[in-house]
Tab-separated table of C-alpha atoms and ligand atoms in Angstrom:
chain	number	residue	atom	x	y	z
A	1	MET	CA	-12.193	91.040	40.042
A	2	ASP	CA	-13.546	93.559	37.600
A	3	LEU	CA	-14.775	91.885	34.424
A	4	TYR	CA	-13.906	95.008	32.447
A	5	VAL	CA	-10.378	94.799	33.736
A	6	VAL	CA	-10.239	91.115	32.822
A	7	LEU	CA	-11.035	92.007	29.223
A	8	GLY	CA	-8.949	95.188	29.364
A	9	ILE	CA	-11.787	97.455	28.280
A	10	ALA	CA	-13.449	100.613	29.578
A	11	HIS	CA	-16.708	100.405	31.535
A	12	GLY	CA	-18.582	102.007	28.698
A	13	ALA	CA	-17.180	99.653	26.057
A	14	SER	CA	-19.439	98.796	23.136
A	15	GLU	CA	-20.434	95.285	22.141
A	16	ALA	CA	-17.924	95.407	19.296
A	17	ASP	CA	-15.181	96.407	21.763
A	18	ILE	CA	-16.067	93.435	23.980
A	19	LYS	CA	-15.958	90.999	21.079
A	20	ARG	CA	-12.689	92.401	19.804
A	21	ALA	CA	-11.112	92.245	23.248
A	22	TYR	CA	-12.365	88.695	23.753
A	23	ARG	CA	-10.985	87.468	20.447
A	24	ARG	CA	-7.630	89.097	21.048
A	25	LEU	CA	-7.305	87.522	24.507
A	26	ALA	CA	-8.666	84.123	23.478
A	27	ARG	CA	-5.998	83.848	20.834
A	28	ARG	CA	-3.410	84.384	23.512
A	29	PHE	CA	-4.787	82.353	26.408
A	30	HIS	CA	-6.842	79.612	24.809
A	31	PRO	CA	-5.859	76.250	26.384
A	32	ASP	CA	-5.443	74.759	22.960
A	33	ILE	CA	-2.768	77.295	22.146
A	34	ASN	CA	-1.133	76.787	25.553
A	35	PRO	CA	-1.342	73.046	26.125
A	36	GLY	CA	-0.498	72.073	29.689
A	37	ASP	CA	-0.315	75.676	30.902
A	38	ARG	CA	-2.627	75.843	33.932
A	39	MET	CA	-2.231	79.575	34.424
A	40	ALA	CA	-3.349	80.184	30.858
A	41	ALA	CA	-6.296	77.835	31.405
A	42	VAL	CA	-7.400	79.755	34.519
A	43	ARG	CA	-6.925	83.056	32.750
A	44	PHE	CA	-8.908	81.871	29.767
A	45	ARG	CA	-11.790	80.790	31.984
A	46	GLN	CA	-11.878	84.255	33.523
A	47	ILE	CA	-11.813	85.845	30.089
A	48	LEU	CA	-14.650	83.608	28.952
A	49	GLU	CA	-16.709	84.382	32.081
A	50	ALA	CA	-16.185	88.082	31.583
A	51	TYR	CA	-17.075	87.882	27.925
A	52	GLU	CA	-20.230	85.855	28.461
A	53	THR	CA	-21.468	88.209	31.127
A	54	LEU	CA	-20.690	91.451	29.368
A	55	ILE	CA	-21.854	90.413	25.905
A	56	ASP	CA	-25.321	89.622	27.247
A	57	PRO	CA	-27.053	93.023	27.756
A	58	GLU	CA	-29.264	91.741	30.551
A	59	ARG	CA	-26.454	90.104	32.478
A	60	ARG	CA	-24.223	93.072	31.841
A	61	SER	CA	-26.700	95.540	33.338
A	62	ARG	CA	-27.162	93.295	36.382
A	63	TYR	CA	-23.410	93.024	36.764
A	64	ASP	CA	-22.970	96.787	36.373
A	65	ALA	CA	-25.611	97.382	39.070
A	66	GLY	CA	-23.885	94.994	41.477
A	67	LEU	CA	-20.530	96.540	40.743
A	68	ALA	CA	-21.833	100.040	41.468
A	69	ALA	CA	-23.357	98.873	44.781
A	70	GLU	CA	-20.152	97.194	45.854
A	71	GLN	CA	-17.758	99.790	44.656
A	72	PRO	CA	-17.536	102.154	47.649
A	73	ASP	CA	-15.968	99.883	50.248
A	74	SER	CA	-15.620	96.071	50.265
A	75	PRO	CA	-13.583	94.766	47.363
A	76	PRO	CA	-14.877	91.459	45.988
A	77	THR	CA	-13.475	88.454	47.830
A	78	SER	CA	-13.882	85.964	45.056
A	79	GLY	CA	-13.394	86.517	41.389
A	80	PHE	CA	-16.726	85.123	40.361
A	81	GLU	CA	-18.987	87.066	42.721
A	82	GLY	CA	-21.589	89.113	40.997
A	83	PHE	CA	-22.018	86.555	38.215
A	84	ASP	CA	-25.324	84.980	37.557
A	85	PHE	CA	-24.615	81.295	37.067
A	86	SER	CA	-28.274	80.345	37.022
A	87	VAL	CA	-28.938	81.489	33.490
A	88	ARG	CA	-26.370	79.187	32.017
A	89	GLY	CA	-27.519	75.591	31.990
A	90	THR	CA	-27.037	73.870	28.684
A	91	ASP	CA	-26.344	77.093	26.840
A	92	TYR	CA	-23.001	77.336	28.484
A	93	SER	CA	-21.483	74.267	26.889
A	94	ALA	CA	-22.885	75.173	23.504
A	95	THR	CA	-21.463	78.650	23.763
A	96	PHE	CA	-18.181	77.376	25.002
A	97	GLY	CA	-17.900	74.893	22.159
A	98	ASP	CA	-18.703	77.565	19.640
A	99	LEU	CA	-16.187	79.991	21.030
A	100	PHE	CA	-13.660	77.237	21.073
A	101	ALA	CA	-14.425	76.525	17.428
A	102	GLU	CA	-14.081	80.197	16.645
A	103	VAL	CA	-10.596	80.328	18.046
A	104	LEU	CA	-9.709	77.147	16.187
A	105	THR	CA	-11.134	78.622	13.010
A	106	ASP	CA	-8.891	81.612	13.248
A	107	ARG	CA	-5.781	79.850	14.339
A	108	GLY	CA	-6.377	76.170	13.815
A	109	ALA	CA	-4.388	75.700	10.647
A	110	ARG	CA	-1.271	77.292	12.093
A	111	ARG	CA	-1.779	76.133	15.634
A	112	GLN	CA	0.221	72.905	15.394
A	113	PRO	CA	3.294	72.267	13.312
A	114	PRO	CA	2.864	69.737	10.511
A	115	SER	CA	3.428	66.208	11.737
A	116	ARG	CA	4.054	62.987	9.877
A	117	GLY	CA	1.346	60.326	9.917
A	118	ALA	CA	1.917	57.112	11.839
A	119	ASP	CA	3.414	54.041	10.172
A	120	LEU	CA	1.128	51.059	9.843
A	121	HIS	CA	2.087	47.418	10.192
A	122	GLN	CA	0.419	44.430	8.686
A	123	GLU	CA	1.166	40.782	8.028
A	124	VAL	CA	0.692	38.947	4.771
A	125	ARG	CA	0.699	35.169	4.431
A	126	LEU	CA	2.542	33.934	1.383
A	127	ALA	CA	2.800	30.546	-0.258
A	128	PHE	CA	6.371	29.338	-0.569
A	129	GLU	CA	6.322	29.775	-4.359
A	130	GLU	CA	4.965	33.356	-4.142
A	131	ALA	CA	7.752	34.381	-1.819
A	132	PHE	CA	10.417	32.557	-3.820
A	133	SER	CA	9.478	33.850	-7.265
A	134	GLY	CA	7.901	37.169	-6.268
A	135	ALA	CA	4.279	38.182	-6.681
A	136	THR	CA	1.813	41.022	-6.463
A	137	ARG	CA	-0.562	40.722	-3.562
A	138	ALA	CA	-3.628	42.825	-2.838
A	139	VAL	CA	-3.386	43.928	0.776
A	140	THR	CA	-6.378	45.545	2.446
A	141	VAL	CA	-5.314	48.125	4.989
A	142	THR	CA	-7.418	50.379	7.215
A	143	ARG	CA	-5.766	53.764	7.288
A	144	ARG	CA	-6.538	57.356	8.162
A	145	GLU	CA	-6.530	59.544	5.116
A	146	THR	CA	-6.989	63.242	4.563
A	147	CYS	CA	-10.671	64.162	4.194
A	148	ARG	CA	-11.236	65.192	0.586
A	149	ASN	CA	-14.264	67.286	1.449
A	150	CYS	CA	-12.296	69.762	3.560
A	151	ALA	CA	-8.743	68.959	2.386
A	152	GLY	CA	-7.823	68.162	6.000
A	153	SER	CA	-8.890	71.481	7.523
A	154	GLY	CA	-11.889	69.927	9.313
A	155	ARG	CA	-14.085	72.899	8.372
A	156	THR	CA	-16.438	73.625	5.568
A	157	ARG	CA	-15.839	76.762	3.599
A	158	VAL	CA	-18.659	79.277	4.083
A	159	ASN	CA	-19.513	82.488	2.361
A	160	ALA	CA	-18.967	85.692	4.272
A	161	GLY	CA	-22.263	87.055	5.489
A	162	PRO	CA	-24.468	87.577	8.507
A	163	CYS	CA	-25.214	84.699	10.845
A	164	LEU	CA	-28.467	83.042	9.775
A	165	ALA	CA	-29.525	82.211	13.341
A	166	CYS	CA	-29.449	85.799	14.626
A	167	GLN	CA	-29.604	87.729	11.338
A	168	GLY	CA	-26.260	89.269	12.199
A	169	ALA	CA	-27.343	90.666	15.550
A	170	GLY	CA	-24.939	88.429	17.522
A	171	ALA	CA	-27.676	87.822	20.134
A	172	VAL	CA	-30.925	85.909	20.252
A	173	ARG	CA	-34.029	86.468	22.322
A	174	SER	CA	-36.104	83.838	23.979
A	175	VAL	CA	-39.330	84.094	25.923
A	176	ARG	CA	-40.028	82.147	29.110
A	177	GLY	CA	-43.379	83.020	30.594
A	178	HIS	CA	-43.448	86.785	30.870
A	179	MET	CA	-39.677	87.097	30.769
A	180	VAL	CA	-37.675	87.866	27.689
A	181	PHE	CA	-34.099	86.687	27.741
A	182	THR	CA	-31.421	87.871	25.448
A	183	ARG	CA	-28.320	85.808	25.127
A	184	SER	CA	-25.294	85.678	22.941
A	185	CYS	CA	-26.005	83.768	19.719
A	186	SER	CA	-24.428	80.341	20.047
A	187	THR	CA	-24.384	79.752	16.291
A	188	CYS	CA	-21.973	82.568	15.583
A	189	GLY	CA	-20.503	82.988	19.073
A	190	GLY	CA	-21.947	86.492	19.242
A	191	THR	CA	-20.005	87.727	16.235
A	192	GLY	CA	-23.058	88.014	14.001
A	193	GLN	CA	-21.017	86.575	11.141
A	194	GLN	CA	-21.226	83.163	9.507
A	195	ARG	CA	-18.461	80.906	10.605
A	196	PRO	CA	-16.993	77.795	9.121
A	197	ARG	CA	-18.802	74.731	10.450
A	198	PRO	CA	-17.116	71.446	11.191
A	199	CYS	CA	-16.810	69.394	8.029
A	200	GLU	CA	-19.584	66.800	8.010
A	201	PRO	CA	-17.904	63.747	6.419
A	202	CYS	CA	-14.974	63.838	8.829
A	203	GLY	CA	-16.744	65.399	11.843
A	204	GLY	CA	-14.237	68.260	11.904
A	205	ILE	CA	-11.213	66.028	12.354
A	206	GLY	CA	-9.880	66.533	8.844
A	207	GLN	CA	-9.254	62.814	8.388
A	208	LEU	CA	-11.341	59.764	7.618
A	209	THR	CA	-10.685	56.141	8.434
A	210	ARG	CA	-10.989	54.091	5.307
A	211	SER	CA	-10.156	50.599	4.114
A	212	GLU	CA	-8.065	50.518	1.013
A	213	THR	CA	-6.820	47.614	-1.049
A	214	ILE	CA	-3.271	48.210	-2.152
A	215	PRO	CA	-1.341	46.064	-4.630
A	216	VAL	CA	1.907	45.176	-2.887
A	217	GLN	CA	4.927	43.941	-4.814
A	218	ILE	CA	6.453	40.908	-3.118
A	219	PRO	CA	10.067	40.877	-4.315
A	220	PRO	CA	11.516	37.514	-5.392
A	221	GLY	CA	13.308	35.790	-2.539
A	222	THR	CA	11.239	37.372	0.225
A	223	ASN	CA	12.045	35.524	3.409
A	224	ASP	CA	9.787	34.654	6.310
A	225	GLY	CA	9.655	37.622	8.713
A	226	GLU	CA	10.997	40.083	6.163
A	227	ARG	CA	9.373	43.521	6.011
A	228	ILE	CA	8.249	45.201	2.819
A	229	ARG	CA	7.904	48.972	2.938
A	230	VAL	CA	5.125	50.640	0.980
A	231	PRO	CA	5.947	54.358	1.106
A	232	GLY	CA	3.168	56.821	1.859
A	233	LYS	CA	0.535	54.210	2.674
A	234	GLY	CA	0.538	54.741	6.446
A	235	ASN	CA	-1.797	57.210	8.124
A	236	ALA	CA	-2.168	60.651	6.596
A	237	GLY	CA	-0.090	63.458	8.126
A	238	VAL	CA	-1.587	66.248	10.228
A	239	ASN	CA	-1.554	69.897	9.163
A	240	GLY	CA	0.124	69.187	5.865
A	241	GLY	CA	2.666	66.727	7.262
A	242	PRO	CA	3.706	63.779	5.086
A	243	PRO	CA	1.942	60.420	5.441
A	244	GLY	CA	3.536	57.491	7.251
A	245	ASP	CA	4.593	54.263	5.563
A	246	LEU	CA	2.979	50.850	5.467
A	247	TYR	CA	5.143	47.937	6.533
A	248	ILE	CA	4.121	44.464	5.416
A	249	THR	CA	5.671	41.576	7.328
A	250	ALA	CA	5.873	38.448	5.189
A	251	ARG	CA	4.780	35.144	6.714
A	252	VAL	CA	6.038	32.519	4.305
A	253	ALA	CA	4.585	29.013	4.451
A	254	PRO	CA	7.259	26.324	4.827
A	255	HIS	CA	7.996	24.009	1.892
A	256	PRO	CA	7.737	20.258	2.493
A	257	LEU	CA	11.142	19.659	0.864
A	258	PHE	CA	13.183	22.849	0.908
A	259	ARG	CA	14.534	24.597	3.953
A	260	ARG	CA	15.964	28.084	3.703
A	261	GLU	CA	19.149	29.218	5.405
A	262	GLY	CA	20.115	32.768	4.502
A	263	ASP	CA	19.662	32.805	0.747
A	264	ASP	CA	20.703	29.144	0.379
A	265	MET	CA	18.089	26.467	0.063
A	266	HIS	CA	18.622	22.995	1.490
A	267	LEU	CA	17.252	19.738	0.155
A	268	VAL	CA	17.692	16.243	1.567
A	269	LEU	CA	17.939	13.871	-1.404
A	270	PRO	CA	17.296	10.160	-0.943
A	271	ILE	CA	19.817	8.033	-2.900
A	272	ALA	CA	19.732	4.271	-3.401
A	273	ILE	CA	22.816	2.400	-2.182
A	274	HIS	CA	23.688	1.201	-5.653
A	275	GLU	CA	23.515	4.806	-6.955
A	276	ALA	CA	25.712	5.964	-4.103
A	277	ALA	CA	28.213	3.160	-4.590
A	278	LEU	CA	28.416	3.175	-8.382
A	279	GLY	CA	27.582	6.838	-9.096
A	280	ALA	CA	24.522	8.132	-10.957
A	281	ARG	CA	22.895	11.073	-12.617
A	282	VAL	CA	19.702	11.934	-10.770
A	283	GLU	CA	17.019	14.532	-11.296
A	284	VAL	CA	16.433	16.836	-8.330
A	285	PRO	CA	13.568	19.269	-7.784
A	286	THR	CA	14.525	22.943	-7.510
A	287	PRO	CA	12.759	25.558	-5.333
A	288	ASP	CA	11.437	27.441	-8.379
A	289	GLY	CA	9.296	24.412	-9.230
A	290	GLY	CA	11.658	23.146	-11.924
A	291	ALA	CA	14.265	20.392	-11.894
A	292	ALA	CA	18.023	20.076	-12.203
A	293	ARG	CA	20.361	17.160	-12.906
A	294	LEU	CA	22.820	16.217	-10.241
A	295	ARG	CA	25.823	13.945	-10.773
A	296	VAL	CA	26.173	11.671	-7.772
A	297	PRO	CA	29.814	10.530	-7.818
A	298	PRO	CA	30.723	6.863	-7.091
A	299	GLY	CA	31.273	6.246	-3.406
A	300	THR	CA	28.914	8.945	-2.168
A	301	GLN	CA	28.307	8.718	1.560
A	302	SER	CA	25.129	9.508	3.436
A	303	GLY	CA	25.218	13.152	4.593
A	304	GLN	CA	27.537	14.221	1.782
A	305	ARG	CA	26.617	17.606	0.351
A	306	PHE	CA	26.481	18.931	-3.171
A	307	ARG	CA	26.096	22.542	-4.160
A	308	LEU	CA	24.170	23.774	-7.188
A	309	ARG	CA	25.307	27.347	-7.711
A	310	GLU	CA	22.679	30.097	-7.853
A	311	ARG	CA	19.703	27.779	-7.608
A	312	GLY	CA	18.772	29.119	-4.147
A	313	ALA	CA	16.672	32.153	-3.245
A	314	ALA	CA	17.274	35.649	-4.610
A	315	SER	CA	18.581	38.166	-2.122
A	316	THR	CA	16.042	40.947	-1.583
A	317	ARG	CA	18.994	43.317	-1.121
A	318	ASP	CA	20.994	42.867	-4.317
A	319	GLY	CA	19.096	40.207	-6.255
A	320	ARG	CA	22.019	37.748	-6.163
A	321	ARG	CA	20.914	34.196	-5.760
A	322	GLY	CA	22.004	31.787	-3.108
A	323	ASP	CA	22.853	28.135	-3.782
A	324	LEU	CA	20.843	24.954	-3.627
A	325	ILE	CA	22.595	22.622	-1.190
A	326	ILE	CA	21.704	18.983	-1.591
A	327	GLU	CA	22.430	16.498	1.165
A	328	ALA	CA	22.573	12.854	0.140
A	329	ARG	CA	20.678	10.418	2.315
A	330	LEU	CA	21.370	6.765	1.585
A	331	MET	CA	18.236	4.677	1.586
A	332	LEU	CA	18.408	0.972	2.311
A	333	PRO	CA	16.285	-1.083	-0.034
A	334	LYS	CA	13.475	-3.184	1.376
A	335	VAL	CA	15.078	-6.561	0.875
A	336	LEU	CA	12.291	-9.095	0.636
A	337	ASP	CA	13.245	-11.614	-2.045
A	338	GLU	CA	15.747	-14.426	-1.642
A	339	ARG	CA	17.749	-13.447	-4.717
A	340	SER	CA	18.512	-9.934	-3.372
A	341	LYS	CA	19.428	-11.314	0.030
A	342	GLU	CA	21.811	-13.786	-1.585
A	343	LEU	CA	23.398	-10.985	-3.611
A	344	LEU	CA	23.910	-8.884	-0.489
A	345	ARG	CA	25.498	-11.785	1.370
A	346	GLU	CA	27.733	-12.316	-1.602
A	347	PHE	CA	28.550	-8.605	-1.597
A	348	GLY	CA	29.436	-8.767	2.095
A	349	ARG	CA	31.770	-11.725	1.539
A	350	ILE	CA	33.591	-10.021	-1.359
A	351	ASN	CA	33.842	-6.609	0.355
A	352	GLY	CA	35.033	-7.699	3.768
A	353	GLU	CA	36.246	-4.229	4.753
A	354	ASN	CA	35.618	-3.232	8.388
A	355	VAL	CA	33.362	-0.141	8.235
A	356	ARG	CA	33.681	0.428	11.997
A	357	GLU	CA	37.444	0.639	11.979
A	358	PRO	CA	37.337	4.453	12.468
A	359	VAL	CA	35.541	3.961	15.811
A	360	GLY	CA	37.927	1.227	16.890
A	361	ALA	CA	35.456	-1.672	16.774
A	362	GLY	CA	36.024	-4.997	15.113
A	363	GLN	CA	33.933	-6.968	12.700
A	364	ASN	CA	30.839	-8.413	14.368
A	365	ALA	CA	30.252	-12.127	14.065
A	366	ALA	CA	26.560	-11.566	13.556
A	367	THR	CA	27.290	-9.215	10.639
A	368	SER	CA	29.745	-11.494	8.847
A	369	ALA	CA	27.551	-14.538	9.312
A	370	PRO	CA	24.002	-13.206	9.359
A	371	ARG	CA	21.202	-15.407	10.652
A	372	GLU	CA	18.087	-16.102	8.657
A	373	ARG	CA	15.324	-15.114	11.028
A	374	GLY	CA	15.051	-13.502	14.455
A	375	GLY	CA	15.018	-15.319	17.815
A	376	ALA	CA	18.760	-15.177	18.388
A	377	PRO	CA	19.537	-13.180	21.576
A	378	ASP	CA	22.405	-11.215	19.944
A	379	THR	CA	20.132	-9.534	17.385
A	380	GLU	CA	18.069	-7.846	20.062
A	381	GLY	CA	18.327	-4.115	20.175
A	382	ARG	CA	19.507	-3.786	16.609
A	383	ARG	CA	16.093	-3.416	15.101
B	401	ZN	ZN1	-13.513	66.911	6.321
B	402	ZN	ZN1	-25.547	84.477	15.292
């Protein structure tokens, strides 16, 4: 393999020719421009080898000498014969990185199409009242945002001018013992010109990870598990792409009294037996922290439901409110005094109706003629 052929240049090519040829080929075969293409990767390595050898005057003259000696008969068996690998060491990676950066500098901005930033997801814990009435909550989110220093390019802007490391020569000399080595300048990649350096604040990535506290509007009626979208507050886009969105999942604390079902709220309301029997006007708490008056009609049964229109939760879709559904629960009084007991016995005698008729059972003797205190075998299991 002839290194001049690899770069497509004549044997007498100048340093400028070599650099020009390298840049032209690197733009075509660089692995970053051809992701996943193994042939391009192999080709690029050959191009890089050829460039590094020919751009270094010392290595080039050694290579030329070897080439001339070999030329007459045996063609080279392996592509990399005639190279001097020993002079590389740590310089190689530095040079490689710089060349890589050079290609990215020239093509980086157009290399990838713009892509949208990723969406972010976060949970927020809300008190029942906050979710019911709506609130503004400060949510701290860690997101990637475009670096302001380099506006997302990942590179600092530099003035055109000669490379400061090599004074524009494109090569540097170093002395080891009695030997003087000349190698391609790693600062400028042998171009002799200043190049953009990676942006310092973002390390050349073009984005920074930052924590930001964002005021998030919790709409009234937000339900447990509901997601709130905050547009544009996901990760920043790449190469000018739009940012993603932030999704806040609401975790609403349960209320000790109210239970939500859709946009309706449910309340179990204890009612005294005299209120249920005779009817009453009672005050009931409402989910917004206020109160409403409920008319309990005479003869209300335990489990009976009443509906207060539009006293439930607001729909986060259209703002329409659900209902407050109140379920009556009859509470037996704690009968302790003799007078109340006598009144209840009296009540039982006057209202002799069989409440178990619907289930086909008759009046129980123990019920119609209640005993004073326990000890009777037939009361067992009823308490
Ligand atoms: Zn930056
Ligand atoms: Zn330089």
